[in-house]
XYZ file of C-alpha atoms in Angstrom:
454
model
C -0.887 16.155 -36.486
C -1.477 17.473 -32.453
C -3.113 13.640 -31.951
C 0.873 12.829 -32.275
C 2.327 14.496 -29.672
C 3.823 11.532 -28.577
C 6.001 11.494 -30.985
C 6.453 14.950 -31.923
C 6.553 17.002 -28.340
C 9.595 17.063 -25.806
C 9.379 13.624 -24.038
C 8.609 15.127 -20.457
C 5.704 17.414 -21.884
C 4.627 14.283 -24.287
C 4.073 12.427 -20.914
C 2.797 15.096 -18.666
C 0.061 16.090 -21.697
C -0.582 12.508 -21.992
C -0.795 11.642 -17.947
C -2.414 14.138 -16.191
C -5.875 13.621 -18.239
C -5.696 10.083 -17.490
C -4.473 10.888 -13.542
C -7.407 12.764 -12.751
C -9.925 10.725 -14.433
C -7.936 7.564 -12.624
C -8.277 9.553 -9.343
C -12.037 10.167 -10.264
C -12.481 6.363 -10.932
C -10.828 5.423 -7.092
C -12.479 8.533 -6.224
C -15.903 7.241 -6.366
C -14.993 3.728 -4.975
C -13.837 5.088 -1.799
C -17.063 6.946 -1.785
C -18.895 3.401 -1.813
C -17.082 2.818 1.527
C -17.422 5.840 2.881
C -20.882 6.145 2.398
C -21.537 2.278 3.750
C -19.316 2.770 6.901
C -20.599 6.120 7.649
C -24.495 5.172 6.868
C -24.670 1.901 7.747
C -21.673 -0.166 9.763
C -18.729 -1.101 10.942
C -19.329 -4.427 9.041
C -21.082 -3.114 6.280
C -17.690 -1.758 5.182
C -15.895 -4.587 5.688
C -18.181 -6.228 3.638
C -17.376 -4.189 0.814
C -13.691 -4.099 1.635
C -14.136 -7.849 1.283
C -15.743 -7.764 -1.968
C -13.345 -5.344 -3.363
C -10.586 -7.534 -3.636
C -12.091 -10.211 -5.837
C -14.208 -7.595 -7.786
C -10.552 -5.775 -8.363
C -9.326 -8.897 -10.338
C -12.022 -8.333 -12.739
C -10.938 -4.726 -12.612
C -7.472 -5.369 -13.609
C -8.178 -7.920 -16.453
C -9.902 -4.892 -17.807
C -7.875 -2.408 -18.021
C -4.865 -4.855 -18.554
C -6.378 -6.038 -21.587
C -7.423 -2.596 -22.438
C -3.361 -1.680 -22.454
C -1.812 -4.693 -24.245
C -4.874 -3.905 -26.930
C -3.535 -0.349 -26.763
C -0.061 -1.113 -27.322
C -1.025 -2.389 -30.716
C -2.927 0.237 -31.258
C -0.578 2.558 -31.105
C 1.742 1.244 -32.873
C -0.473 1.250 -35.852
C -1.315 5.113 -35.048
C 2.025 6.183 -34.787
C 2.600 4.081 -38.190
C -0.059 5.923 -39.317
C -1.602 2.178 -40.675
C -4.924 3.680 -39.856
C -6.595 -0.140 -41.721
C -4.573 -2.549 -39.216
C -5.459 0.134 -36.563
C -9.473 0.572 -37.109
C -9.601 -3.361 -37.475
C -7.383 -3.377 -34.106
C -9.868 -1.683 -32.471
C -13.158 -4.076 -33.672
C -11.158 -7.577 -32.653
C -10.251 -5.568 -28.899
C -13.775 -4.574 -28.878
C -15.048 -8.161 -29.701
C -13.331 -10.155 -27.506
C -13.596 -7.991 -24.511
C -17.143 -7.915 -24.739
C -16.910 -11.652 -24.931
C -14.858 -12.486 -21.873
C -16.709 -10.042 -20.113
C -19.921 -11.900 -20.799
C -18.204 -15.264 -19.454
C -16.567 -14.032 -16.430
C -19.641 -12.131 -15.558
C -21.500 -15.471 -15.335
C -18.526 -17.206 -13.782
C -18.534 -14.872 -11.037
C -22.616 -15.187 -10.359
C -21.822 -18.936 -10.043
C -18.901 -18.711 -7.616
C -18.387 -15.622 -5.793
C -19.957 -16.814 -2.923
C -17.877 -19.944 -2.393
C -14.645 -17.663 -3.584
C -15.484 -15.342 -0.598
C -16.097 -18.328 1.623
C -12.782 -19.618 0.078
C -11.062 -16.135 1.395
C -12.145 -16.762 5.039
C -14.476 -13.744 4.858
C -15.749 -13.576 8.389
C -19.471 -14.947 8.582
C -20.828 -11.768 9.761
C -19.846 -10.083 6.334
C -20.200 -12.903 4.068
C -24.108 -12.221 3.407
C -23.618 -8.661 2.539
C -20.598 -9.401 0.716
C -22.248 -11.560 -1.858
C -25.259 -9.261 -2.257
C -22.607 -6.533 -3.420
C -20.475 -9.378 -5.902
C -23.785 -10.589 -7.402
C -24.936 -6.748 -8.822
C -20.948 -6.530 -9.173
C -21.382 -9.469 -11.461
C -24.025 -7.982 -13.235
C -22.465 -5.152 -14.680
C -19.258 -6.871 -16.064
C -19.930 -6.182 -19.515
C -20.194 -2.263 -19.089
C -17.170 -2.544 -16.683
C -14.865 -4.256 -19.310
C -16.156 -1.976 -22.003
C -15.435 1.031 -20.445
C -11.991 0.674 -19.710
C -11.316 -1.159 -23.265
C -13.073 2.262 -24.851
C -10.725 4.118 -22.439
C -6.838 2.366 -23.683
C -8.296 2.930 -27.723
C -9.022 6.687 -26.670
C -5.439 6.504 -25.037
C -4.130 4.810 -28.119
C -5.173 7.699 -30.556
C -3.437 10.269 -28.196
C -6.884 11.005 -27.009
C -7.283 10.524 -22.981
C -9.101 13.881 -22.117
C -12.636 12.470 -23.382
C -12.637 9.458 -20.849
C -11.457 11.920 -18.134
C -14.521 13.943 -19.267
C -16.497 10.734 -18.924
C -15.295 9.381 -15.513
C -16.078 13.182 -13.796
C -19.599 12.344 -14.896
C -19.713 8.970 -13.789
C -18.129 9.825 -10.713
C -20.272 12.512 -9.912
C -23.478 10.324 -10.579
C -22.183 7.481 -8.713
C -21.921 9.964 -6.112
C -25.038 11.212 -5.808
C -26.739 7.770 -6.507
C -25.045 5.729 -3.642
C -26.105 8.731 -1.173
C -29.607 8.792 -2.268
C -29.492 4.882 -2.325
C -27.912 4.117 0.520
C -29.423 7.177 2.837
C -32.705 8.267 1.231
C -34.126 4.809 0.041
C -32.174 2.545 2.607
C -30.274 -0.178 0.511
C -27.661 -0.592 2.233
C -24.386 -2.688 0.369
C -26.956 -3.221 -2.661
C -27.539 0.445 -3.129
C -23.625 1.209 -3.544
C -23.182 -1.676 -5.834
C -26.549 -0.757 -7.829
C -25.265 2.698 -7.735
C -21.928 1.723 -9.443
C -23.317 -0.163 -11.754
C -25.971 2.259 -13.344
C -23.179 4.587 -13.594
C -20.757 2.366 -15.392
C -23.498 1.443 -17.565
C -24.538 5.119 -18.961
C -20.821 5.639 -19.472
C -19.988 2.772 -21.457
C -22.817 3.582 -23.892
C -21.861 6.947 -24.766
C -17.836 6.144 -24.903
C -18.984 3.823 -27.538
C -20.732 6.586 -29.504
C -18.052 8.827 -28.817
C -15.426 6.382 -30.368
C -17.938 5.796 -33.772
C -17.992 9.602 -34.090
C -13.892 10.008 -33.338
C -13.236 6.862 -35.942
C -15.223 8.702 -38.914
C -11.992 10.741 -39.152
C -9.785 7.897 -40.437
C -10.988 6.866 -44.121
C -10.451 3.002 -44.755
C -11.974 2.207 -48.246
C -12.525 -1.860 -47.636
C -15.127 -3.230 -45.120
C -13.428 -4.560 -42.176
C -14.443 -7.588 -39.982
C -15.600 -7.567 -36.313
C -12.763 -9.601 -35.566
C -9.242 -10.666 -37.441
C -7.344 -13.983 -36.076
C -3.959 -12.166 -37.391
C -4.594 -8.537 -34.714
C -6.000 -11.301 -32.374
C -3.074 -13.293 -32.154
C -0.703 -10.457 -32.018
C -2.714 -8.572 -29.625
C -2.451 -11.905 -27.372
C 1.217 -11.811 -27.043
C 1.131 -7.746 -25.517
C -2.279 -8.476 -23.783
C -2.135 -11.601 -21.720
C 1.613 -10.740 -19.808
C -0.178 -6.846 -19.516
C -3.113 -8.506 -17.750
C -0.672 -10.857 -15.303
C 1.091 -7.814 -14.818
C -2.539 -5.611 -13.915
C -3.818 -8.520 -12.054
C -0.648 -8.925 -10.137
C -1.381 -6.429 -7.616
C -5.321 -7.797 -7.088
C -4.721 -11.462 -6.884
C -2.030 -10.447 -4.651
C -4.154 -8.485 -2.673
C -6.876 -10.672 -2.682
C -4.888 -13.838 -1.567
C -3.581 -11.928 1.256
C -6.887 -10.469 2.142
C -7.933 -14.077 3.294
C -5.023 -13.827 6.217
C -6.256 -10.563 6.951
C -9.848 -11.963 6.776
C -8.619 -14.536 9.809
C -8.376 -11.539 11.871
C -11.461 -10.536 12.204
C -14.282 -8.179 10.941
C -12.993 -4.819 13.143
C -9.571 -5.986 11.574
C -10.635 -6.449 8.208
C -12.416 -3.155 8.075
C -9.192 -0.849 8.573
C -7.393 -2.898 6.385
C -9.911 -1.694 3.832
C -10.170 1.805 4.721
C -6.386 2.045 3.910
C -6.343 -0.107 1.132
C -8.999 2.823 -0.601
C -6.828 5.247 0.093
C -3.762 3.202 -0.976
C -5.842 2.969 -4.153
C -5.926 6.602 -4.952
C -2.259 7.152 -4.021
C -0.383 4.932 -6.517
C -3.217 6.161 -9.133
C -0.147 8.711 -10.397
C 2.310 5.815 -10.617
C 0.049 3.608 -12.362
C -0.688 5.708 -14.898
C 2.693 6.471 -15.848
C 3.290 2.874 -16.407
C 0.405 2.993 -18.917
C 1.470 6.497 -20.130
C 4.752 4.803 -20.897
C 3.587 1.955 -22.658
C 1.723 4.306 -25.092
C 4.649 6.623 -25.505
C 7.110 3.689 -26.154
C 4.603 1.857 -28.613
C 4.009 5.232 -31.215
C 7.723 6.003 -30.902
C 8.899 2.570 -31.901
C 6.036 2.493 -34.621
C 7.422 5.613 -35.909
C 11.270 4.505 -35.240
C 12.556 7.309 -32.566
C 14.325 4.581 -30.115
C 16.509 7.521 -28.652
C 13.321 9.327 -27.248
C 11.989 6.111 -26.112
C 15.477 6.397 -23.892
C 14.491 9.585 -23.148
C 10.818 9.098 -22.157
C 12.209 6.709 -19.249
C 14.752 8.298 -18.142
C 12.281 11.570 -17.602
C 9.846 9.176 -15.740
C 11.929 8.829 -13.047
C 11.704 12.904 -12.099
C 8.011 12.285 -12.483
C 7.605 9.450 -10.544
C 9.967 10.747 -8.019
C 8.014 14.179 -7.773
C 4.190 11.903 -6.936
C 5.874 10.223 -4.489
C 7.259 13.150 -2.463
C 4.112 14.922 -2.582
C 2.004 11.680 -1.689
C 4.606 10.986 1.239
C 3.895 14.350 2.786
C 0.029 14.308 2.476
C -0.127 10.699 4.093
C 1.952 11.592 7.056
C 0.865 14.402 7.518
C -3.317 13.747 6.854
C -2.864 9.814 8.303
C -5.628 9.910 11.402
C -8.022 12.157 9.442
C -8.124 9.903 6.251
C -8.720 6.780 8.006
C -11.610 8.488 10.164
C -12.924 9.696 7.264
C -14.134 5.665 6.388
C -14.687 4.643 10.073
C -16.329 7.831 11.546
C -15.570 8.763 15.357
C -16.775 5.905 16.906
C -14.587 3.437 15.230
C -13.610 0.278 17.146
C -9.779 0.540 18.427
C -8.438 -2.786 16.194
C -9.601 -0.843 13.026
C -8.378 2.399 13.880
C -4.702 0.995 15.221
C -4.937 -1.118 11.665
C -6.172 1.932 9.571
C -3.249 4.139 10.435
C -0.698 1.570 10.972
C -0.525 0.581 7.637
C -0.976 4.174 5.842
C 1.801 5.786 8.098
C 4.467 2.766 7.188
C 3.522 2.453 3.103
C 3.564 6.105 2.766
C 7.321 6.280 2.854
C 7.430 3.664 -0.067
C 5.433 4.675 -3.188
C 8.640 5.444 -5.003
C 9.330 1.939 -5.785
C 5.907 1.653 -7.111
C 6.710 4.267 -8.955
C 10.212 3.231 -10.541
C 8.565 -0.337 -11.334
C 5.682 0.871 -13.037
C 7.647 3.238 -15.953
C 10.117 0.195 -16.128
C 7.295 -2.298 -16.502
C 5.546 -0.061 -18.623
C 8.159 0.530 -21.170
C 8.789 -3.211 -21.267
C 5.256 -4.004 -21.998
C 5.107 -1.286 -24.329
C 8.341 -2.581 -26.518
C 6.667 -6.130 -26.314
C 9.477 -7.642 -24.234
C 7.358 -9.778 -22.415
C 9.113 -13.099 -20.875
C 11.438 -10.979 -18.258
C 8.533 -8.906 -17.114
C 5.763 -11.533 -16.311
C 8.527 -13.248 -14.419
C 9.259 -9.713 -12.549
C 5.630 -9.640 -11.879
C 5.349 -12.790 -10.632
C 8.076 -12.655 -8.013
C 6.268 -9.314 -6.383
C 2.669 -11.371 -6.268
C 4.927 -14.553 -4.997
C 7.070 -12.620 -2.138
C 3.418 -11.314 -0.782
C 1.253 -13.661 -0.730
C 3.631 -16.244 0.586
C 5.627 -13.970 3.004
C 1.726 -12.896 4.523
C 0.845 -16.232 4.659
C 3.721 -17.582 6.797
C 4.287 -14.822 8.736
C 1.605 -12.781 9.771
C -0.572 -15.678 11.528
C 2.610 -15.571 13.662
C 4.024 -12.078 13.945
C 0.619 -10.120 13.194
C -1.128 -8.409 10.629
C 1.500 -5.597 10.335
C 3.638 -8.411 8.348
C 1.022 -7.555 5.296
C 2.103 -4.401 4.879
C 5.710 -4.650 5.448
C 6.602 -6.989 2.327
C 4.457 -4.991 0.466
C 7.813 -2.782 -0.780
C 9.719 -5.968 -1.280
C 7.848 -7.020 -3.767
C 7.927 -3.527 -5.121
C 11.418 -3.295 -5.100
C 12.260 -7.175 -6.751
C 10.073 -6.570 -9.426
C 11.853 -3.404 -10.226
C 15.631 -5.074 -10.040
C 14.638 -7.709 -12.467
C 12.630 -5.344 -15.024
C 15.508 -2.555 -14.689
C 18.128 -5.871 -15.290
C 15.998 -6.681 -18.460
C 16.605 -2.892 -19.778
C 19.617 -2.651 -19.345
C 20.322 -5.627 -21.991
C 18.535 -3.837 -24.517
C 16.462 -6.221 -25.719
C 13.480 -4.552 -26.444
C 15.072 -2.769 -28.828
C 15.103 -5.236 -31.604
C 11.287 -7.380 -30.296
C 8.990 -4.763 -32.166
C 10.255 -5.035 -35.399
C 10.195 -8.858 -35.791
C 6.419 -9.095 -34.123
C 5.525 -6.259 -36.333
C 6.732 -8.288 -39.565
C 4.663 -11.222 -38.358
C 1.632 -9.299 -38.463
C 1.814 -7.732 -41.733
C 2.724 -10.857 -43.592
C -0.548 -12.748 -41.752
């Protein structure tokens, strides 16, 4: 079937087919993001994009549980797919569906009744907290489409299928677009019109990558009626999901608990460190995806028992990886003023300017070890070896936060961004040490047993 090319195609054009759909739409997702702060910093101020560079650490959690759920869901997914066990797959898909649109529901109302003190929490600077908590609270609001967007996304992804949400985030992006401008410019919004903007966008595209997925599901026959939701998938799903989203949320939490040292800085501060963070965003959108790209690839192949390309998938990676972070080396260093003017415009106060570029011109020699970590991690999560790699995960969240927080109140903010490759780098020793035993060789098989006798 061309749906299995994962499993059928030479490993590096498996992954390339597979990653470049979901690159670009990834890019397109960041892309439109960044546009939010561009559009506030240019159109409104200085503060107003702090204020949203504030926000977008919290609102990046939520973010990550999303599509970190969406790929431990996928994982058993496509397991099923490459099995070709299109029951246990289709009712796969209705309990990810289910309890996504659960949580989404709670953590949507969690965050309505505590951004505001979690921002306050974060020593957001007073000046930005107002306009801060506008944007969380409209944020808030549109959890549910958030969550089931991305969860849509990973089952497209599953069934070898990740051109139709690229399709769907150049729409949404392109609306978004033209929304916060007419928002933000035309009607005068300010934050709220970027967040309202975001949200109406997210909203349209969740609605038709549900219809989309009814439609693409018609093609699998399953004679019985399935339930909405199966304790058996749920509980198997759980094991792959909840490391996947530590590992997703890693990077936010991370970033959001060392936001509140940059937040101690100041406003002018605070808003360069958010410029580059955007465009740190887009940059490691290549390396990211791999990781994901991986954990699909190494999920069909073990479902349809080809361990040696597994090998070979990862090993192929690392040229991949290698190549993004060349070319994203020379475009930062060589586009560094430009891109950080781009969010502060010309009259840009000299703290967030000096921050801005400081920070892009050191972390563009780095992405690499993103890079490495992500197909290692990736491959991992796909296998289900999961103890070694939380505990990877956790050391690169644990080296930042608590390296920023000792540090930087004493040698400056530039500490932030210097132990940002450590943690890189010692989450990629211990998930490379946890390969090279081999372990995740023999995981699958046993999980996979559990499952079909439940």
């Amino acid at each position: 079937m061309k749906k299995e090319y994962l499993i059928t195609e030479k490993p590096w054009k498996a992954l390339l087919l597979f990653a470049m759909p979901m690159i670009i739409g990834n890019l397109f997702q960041q892309f439109y993001t960044m546009v939010d702060s561009i559009v506030v910093g240019r159109f409104v101020s200085e503060n107003a994009l702090a204020a949203v560079g504030a926000s977008y650490a919290l609102t990046t959690v939520f973010i990550s549980i999303a599509i970190g759920g969406g790929v431990g869901a996928s994982v058993i997914t496509s397991r099923y797919f490459g099995a070709r066990d299109y029951r246990k797959m289709m009712l796969s898909i209705r309990t990810a569906l289910t309890v996504f649109l659960a949580t989404s529901v709670v953590l949507g109302g969690v965050g309505l009744l505590l951004g505001k003190q979690i921002m306050i929490a974060l020593n957001t600077p007073a000046d930005v907290l107002g306009d801060a908590t506008v944007y969380l609270n409209i944020y808030f609001l549109g959890l549910p489409f958030l969550f089931m967007y991305n969860i849509l996304s990973a089952m497209f992804n599953a069934l070898g299928r990740s051109q139709i949400p690229l399709y769907l985030l150049i729409f949404s992006s392109l609306f978004n677009i033209v929304l916060d401008v007419f928002f933000v410019k035309e009607l005068a919004m300010g934050v709220s019109g970027v967040a309202w903007a975001t949200l109406i966008a997210q909203g349209i595209s969740a609605v038709l990558s549900f219809m989309i997925l009814l439609r693409e599901l018609r093609g699998y026959r399953v004679a019985e009626k399935l339930l909405l939701f199966d304790k058996a998938e749920f509980s198997l799903m759980a094991r792959v999901a909840l490391p996947s989203i530590l590992q997703q949320s890693t990077i936010s939490i991370g970033m959001m608990l060392v936001q509140s040292v940059v937040n101690s800085f100041g406003a002018q501060v605070l808003a360069g460190f958010s410029a580059t963070m955007r465009v740190e965003s887009i940059c490691i959108v290549p390396m990211s995806a791999m990781g994901n790209v991986m954990s699909s690839y190494t999920a069909q192949n073990i479902g349809a028992g080809k361990m040696d390309r597994v090998r070979q998938g990862y090993r192929t990676g690392y040229g991949i990886v290698a190549a993004f972070a060349v070319i994203l080396c020379l475009v930062v260093e060589l586009t560094c003023d430009p891109l950080v003017l781009l969010f502060l415009g010309e009259d840009a106060s000299a703290a967030a300017y000096q921050t801005g570029v400081g920070y892009l011109r050191f972390i563009g020699w780095f992405f690499v070890f993103i890079g490495i970590k992500m197909i290692t991690d990736g491959l991992l999560r796909g296998a289900g070896d999961m103890p070694m790699f939380t505990v990877a995960n956790m050391v690169n969240l644990g080296i930042r936060v608590f390296a920023s927080m000792l540090f930087a109140p004493r040698f400056g903010v530039e500490v932030v961004w210097i132990v940002v490759p450590i943690g890189w780098i010692a989450n990629y020793l211990i998930s490379f040490a946890e390969y090279r035993t081999g372990k995740w060789e023999s995981i699958h098989g046993g999980k996979m047993q559990e499952s079909e006798v439940s």
